[in-house]
XYZ file of C-alpha atoms in Angstrom:
371
model
C -19.070 10.951 4.828
C -15.645 9.659 5.792
C -14.257 8.458 2.470
C -13.427 11.994 1.364
C -11.515 14.834 3.000
C -12.408 17.284 0.209
C -14.728 16.724 -2.773
C -13.984 18.616 -5.980
C -15.878 16.661 -8.650
C -14.123 18.380 -11.523
C -16.226 18.330 -14.707
C -15.241 16.497 -17.849
C -15.351 13.047 -19.365
C -11.880 11.807 -18.384
C -11.290 9.125 -15.767
C -12.294 10.103 -12.228
C -9.202 10.178 -10.008
C -9.267 10.156 -6.202
C -6.062 11.431 -4.597
C -4.905 10.404 -1.145
C -4.664 13.480 1.056
C -0.934 13.002 1.424
C -0.402 14.164 -2.178
C -0.504 17.825 -3.237
C -3.351 19.025 -5.421
C -3.052 22.659 -6.481
C -5.285 24.982 -4.488
C -6.116 22.426 -1.796
C -4.398 21.864 1.548
C -2.619 18.576 2.196
C -3.626 17.436 5.688
C -2.094 13.946 5.921
C -5.256 13.106 7.853
C -3.857 14.873 10.902
C -5.188 17.875 12.822
C -1.679 19.042 13.709
C -0.789 19.220 10.009
C -4.171 20.492 8.784
C -4.221 23.513 11.084
C -1.013 24.789 9.501
C -1.612 23.667 5.911
C -2.262 26.285 3.266
C -3.425 25.543 -0.253
C -0.782 23.706 -2.287
C 0.918 26.024 -4.749
C 1.009 23.361 -7.457
C 0.092 19.785 -8.221
C 2.494 17.057 -7.200
C 4.118 15.693 -10.390
C 1.974 12.537 -10.160
C -1.191 14.658 -10.179
C 0.124 16.945 -12.911
C 0.834 13.887 -15.058
C -2.679 12.556 -14.494
C -4.255 15.885 -15.425
C -2.171 15.979 -18.593
C -3.664 12.590 -19.528
C -7.190 13.950 -19.090
C -7.952 12.753 -15.550
C -10.407 14.808 -13.529
C -9.761 15.049 -9.802
C -12.830 13.972 -7.840
C -11.298 14.994 -4.533
C -8.819 14.137 -1.822
C -9.547 10.969 0.105
C -9.162 9.979 3.713
C -6.245 8.134 5.298
C -4.851 7.277 8.683
C -3.032 10.056 10.535
C 0.386 10.808 9.037
C 0.093 7.583 6.956
C 1.205 5.695 10.064
C -1.347 2.948 10.741
C -2.413 0.005 8.594
C -6.017 -0.471 9.755
C -7.483 2.641 8.095
C -8.998 3.920 11.353
C -8.761 7.681 11.919
C -10.222 9.127 15.149
C -9.985 12.704 13.816
C -11.322 12.521 10.241
C -13.407 9.399 10.715
C -12.951 5.956 9.205
C -14.063 5.016 5.687
C -16.580 2.178 5.696
C -15.410 -1.137 4.298
C -17.922 -1.822 1.496
C -17.533 -5.597 1.802
C -18.325 -5.696 5.522
C -18.945 -2.529 7.563
C -17.859 -4.333 10.734
C -14.307 -4.737 9.342
C -11.538 -2.181 8.935
C -10.989 -0.726 5.450
C -7.223 -1.110 5.713
C -4.724 1.717 5.523
C -3.153 3.962 5.376
C -4.718 4.544 1.911
C -8.180 3.739 3.249
C -10.179 6.358 1.361
C -8.397 5.519 -1.888
C -9.533 1.895 -1.659
C -13.093 2.668 -0.607
C -13.553 5.335 -3.293
C -12.826 2.881 -6.099
C -14.514 -0.098 -4.419
C -17.777 1.864 -4.186
C -17.518 3.240 -7.731
C -16.999 6.858 -6.627
C -13.722 6.978 -8.556
C -12.315 5.050 -11.495
C -8.754 5.173 -10.183
C -7.120 6.293 -6.950
C -3.583 7.192 -6.042
C -2.270 5.913 -2.731
C 1.066 5.767 -1.008
C 2.730 2.640 0.362
C 5.539 2.486 2.938
C 4.729 -0.771 4.716
C 1.793 -2.001 2.635
C -0.477 1.054 2.531
C -1.695 0.411 -1.041
C -1.810 -3.388 -0.852
C -3.447 -3.713 2.588
C -6.547 -1.583 1.866
C -6.786 -3.167 -1.582
C -6.914 -6.579 0.097
C -9.369 -5.436 2.781
C -11.763 -3.905 0.240
C -11.450 -6.550 -2.476
C -9.838 -4.376 -5.145
C -6.508 -4.295 -6.994
C -3.490 -2.160 -6.188
C 0.113 -1.795 -7.274
C 3.104 -0.960 -5.118
C 5.544 0.497 -7.615
C 9.316 0.045 -7.644
C 11.008 2.342 -5.148
C 12.221 5.421 -7.028
C 10.244 4.832 -10.223
C 7.463 7.360 -9.497
C 8.455 10.861 -8.264
C 7.644 11.698 -4.642
C 7.821 15.493 -4.940
C 4.734 17.032 -3.372
C 4.011 13.876 -1.334
C 3.837 14.065 2.470
C 6.735 11.862 3.579
C 6.611 9.065 6.108
C 9.873 7.299 5.271
C 11.441 8.581 2.032
C 13.632 5.489 1.750
C 10.533 3.269 1.581
C 7.685 5.538 0.358
C 6.116 5.012 -3.061
C 3.033 6.276 -4.936
C 0.916 3.606 -6.611
C -2.451 3.226 -8.387
C -5.543 1.436 -7.081
C -8.610 0.293 -9.007
C -11.472 -2.188 -8.998
C -9.625 -4.482 -11.398
C -6.345 -4.870 -13.239
C -7.478 -2.662 -16.131
C -8.138 0.203 -13.720
C -4.688 -0.195 -12.164
C -3.152 -0.160 -15.651
C -5.103 3.023 -16.344
C -3.635 4.434 -13.145
C -0.122 3.571 -14.294
C -0.849 5.282 -17.606
C -1.866 8.418 -15.694
C 1.436 8.225 -13.812
C 3.521 7.299 -16.860
C 2.137 8.187 -20.309
C 2.635 5.285 -22.687
C 2.693 2.630 -19.971
C 1.578 -0.699 -21.459
C 1.419 -4.162 -19.882
C 3.476 -6.982 -21.351
C 1.353 -10.129 -21.796
C 2.277 -12.941 -19.448
C 4.303 -15.770 -20.977
C 2.632 -19.027 -19.854
C 6.034 -20.710 -20.032
C 7.012 -18.723 -16.951
C 6.843 -20.151 -13.452
C 5.688 -18.623 -10.191
C 7.776 -18.917 -7.032
C 5.414 -19.470 -4.085
C 6.988 -17.946 -0.987
C 5.951 -19.766 2.187
C 5.833 -17.674 5.368
C 4.894 -18.764 8.887
C 1.738 -17.459 10.523
C -0.647 -17.513 7.559
C -4.152 -18.942 8.011
C -4.140 -22.269 6.095
C -7.378 -21.284 4.355
C -5.725 -18.124 3.005
C -2.705 -20.078 1.794
C -4.979 -22.624 0.116
C -6.988 -19.909 -1.644
C -3.832 -18.284 -2.995
C -2.461 -21.654 -4.143
C -5.708 -22.547 -5.896
C -5.707 -19.256 -7.770
C -2.058 -19.495 -8.807
C -2.385 -23.090 -10.051
C -4.877 -21.879 -12.649
C -1.938 -20.200 -14.367
C 0.369 -23.179 -14.201
C 2.818 -24.912 -11.870
C 4.092 -23.157 -8.781
C 7.401 -23.810 -7.046
C 7.749 -23.393 -3.299
C 10.614 -21.184 -2.157
C 11.784 -19.958 1.240
C 13.461 -16.756 2.359
C 16.173 -16.506 4.974
C 15.655 -12.764 5.441
C 11.901 -12.179 5.052
C 11.070 -12.333 8.763
C 13.926 -9.998 9.703
C 12.883 -7.583 6.966
C 9.568 -6.936 8.737
C 11.551 -5.667 11.721
C 13.899 -3.747 9.432
C 10.906 -2.020 7.839
C 9.783 -0.772 11.242
C 13.265 0.405 12.164
C 13.778 2.370 8.952
C 10.332 3.970 9.244
C 10.939 4.826 12.904
C 14.271 6.487 12.162
C 12.950 8.612 9.302
C 9.423 9.328 10.545
C 10.683 10.462 13.938
C 13.023 12.965 12.300
C 10.208 14.223 10.050
C 7.240 14.209 12.444
C 8.687 14.043 15.947
C 8.206 17.795 16.407
C 4.426 17.234 16.388
C 4.680 15.728 19.882
C 5.220 19.265 21.170
C 1.435 19.650 20.852
C 0.070 16.191 21.702
C -3.516 17.449 21.930
C -3.483 17.855 18.153
C -2.701 14.164 17.673
C -4.802 11.132 18.464
C -3.544 9.182 21.437
C -2.402 6.254 19.364
C -0.343 8.425 17.006
C 1.272 10.232 19.923
C 2.180 6.845 21.408
C 3.489 5.639 18.071
C 5.710 8.691 17.648
C 7.134 8.134 21.122
C 7.852 4.508 20.255
C 9.528 5.615 17.032
C 11.736 7.928 19.062
C 12.785 5.021 21.262
C 13.397 2.705 18.295
C 15.363 5.323 16.382
C 17.653 5.762 19.356
C 18.396 2.043 19.674
C 21.298 2.202 17.214
C 20.103 -0.639 14.971
C 19.647 1.231 11.706
C 22.830 -0.243 10.240
C 21.470 -3.725 10.954
C 18.195 -2.829 9.212
C 20.008 -1.498 6.158
C 22.066 -4.686 6.052
C 18.853 -6.731 6.016
C 17.553 -4.486 3.254
C 20.546 -5.295 1.071
C 20.437 -9.026 1.872
C 16.705 -9.389 1.169
C 16.977 -7.577 -2.149
C 19.821 -9.862 -3.252
C 17.874 -12.941 -2.163
C 14.656 -11.962 -3.965
C 16.545 -10.830 -7.064
C 18.146 -14.283 -7.235
C 14.738 -15.986 -7.061
C 13.403 -13.672 -9.760
C 16.173 -14.676 -12.157
C 14.619 -18.167 -12.162
C 10.919 -17.289 -11.938
C 8.541 -14.769 -13.496
C 7.294 -13.597 -10.108
C 7.158 -14.395 -6.415
C 3.732 -14.887 -4.853
C 2.326 -14.972 -1.333
C -0.791 -13.587 0.381
C -1.172 -9.883 1.117
C -2.826 -10.580 4.479
C -2.271 -13.639 6.684
C -5.966 -13.713 7.693
C -9.327 -12.284 6.690
C -9.819 -8.559 7.160
C -10.014 -7.936 10.925
C -12.456 -5.890 12.962
C -11.241 -2.652 14.604
C -8.817 -3.285 17.443
C -8.588 -0.729 20.246
C -5.128 -1.980 21.217
C -3.835 -1.533 17.639
C -2.481 -5.075 17.731
C -3.984 -5.764 14.304
C -1.419 -3.397 12.789
C 1.375 -5.932 13.162
C -0.825 -8.614 11.604
C -1.876 -6.438 8.662
C 1.712 -5.471 7.795
C 3.319 -8.840 8.508
C 3.664 -9.943 4.851
C 3.994 -6.657 2.966
C 6.472 -4.190 4.485
C 9.314 -6.477 3.481
C 8.749 -5.623 -0.173
C 9.177 -1.930 0.605
C 12.485 -2.874 2.209
C 13.466 -4.792 -0.931
C 12.284 -1.914 -3.142
C 10.494 -4.210 -5.612
C 7.062 -3.805 -7.248
C 4.132 -5.841 -5.924
C 0.593 -6.252 -7.276
C -2.308 -7.029 -4.916
C -5.210 -8.902 -6.522
C -8.302 -10.390 -4.831
C -8.849 -14.140 -5.107
C -11.836 -16.210 -3.961
C -11.839 -17.505 -0.382
C -14.233 -20.475 -0.203
C -16.733 -20.287 2.636
C -16.200 -16.565 3.263
C -18.005 -13.426 2.128
C -14.574 -11.777 2.085
C -11.876 -12.506 -0.492
C -8.259 -13.347 0.059
C -5.624 -11.360 -1.821
C -2.490 -12.527 -3.588
C 0.666 -10.434 -3.681
C 2.628 -10.798 -6.928
C 6.212 -9.532 -6.682
C 8.309 -8.815 -9.755
C 11.800 -7.602 -10.589
C 12.621 -3.919 -10.146
C 10.998 -1.690 -12.793
C 9.072 -4.639 -14.245
C 5.602 -3.233 -13.594
C 4.686 -3.809 -17.252
C 5.295 -7.556 -16.847
C 3.669 -7.630 -13.412
C 0.489 -6.050 -14.758
C 0.461 -8.591 -17.582
C 0.754 -11.408 -15.055
C -2.013 -9.944 -12.885
C -4.271 -9.618 -15.950
C -3.658 -13.257 -16.883
C -4.458 -14.405 -13.354
C -7.565 -12.239 -13.173
C -8.825 -13.767 -16.430
C -8.561 -17.283 -14.967
C -10.628 -16.193 -11.944
C -13.557 -14.714 -13.901
């Protein structure tokens, strides 16, 4: 059983909540899916605020779910804890790093899951497993008691089988959260990005047109922001986790290699450039969002890939999503039909900062047109 790190199955009749094992749950260790961390982890003294809020709303913790080591890889593969099985196609990766969160709700073992997202780690597994997920606005949800990867970019967000489950997850995070119904007079800005499979683009376009007209837009900074995402993560993750390389036997080979690469990137002196891109992308997307209700593009540029020993799929999986962490904006991942495939595509809906209520209303309206 690789979906779960620890099962608790708390009794009660409240919603069943799966918690990514990068988030503290009182009395349980937080392992971050990593042997080097797990061997030193004692039981958490208290719930992270996001878990405490969920408990206060009546949620019952079903357990802590699997993830990739140190939240660092987007495919969901973990050589130490095992890899959750993609319920849509066992030959494909489940996506990560919030792999167990996605699989737990996709298989009906939880009603809601909490994940974290630094370069797409909520949206990627949601897309791979055909569920919904919300990357929240940077800074909106508290990160206390959350194992950090890159505090500048990290967020906690809810995942569920549909929009209603994601809204429930937001309510657990923020009591009183309520979606704002989508205004059909609004328009969607369709961001075009190179490297997307034409069939994926067509599926996203077909879904969006059910809501109304879409307007193509371009971004001068989106491509650079993917690189900036990696540079910011490398700088912060190396400072936080670099000490783990002192005992490489307690890391998988690919995580040890990744930490070494982060060390090299963090020493390249390009952080100021990355932060400049961060500011420029945010200004550019904010300007688009003054004219449109949301920005839309695919979550993944292709169908969910099979496991890749060389880890090359990681760059593909993150190619369209880490930029939104750089911008700090909220983004909703929602599955859409992909004609001729047993796997869905997934659309990424991006809204203004702190506009999750409107974004959930938009996602609900789109979901209704697809059912």
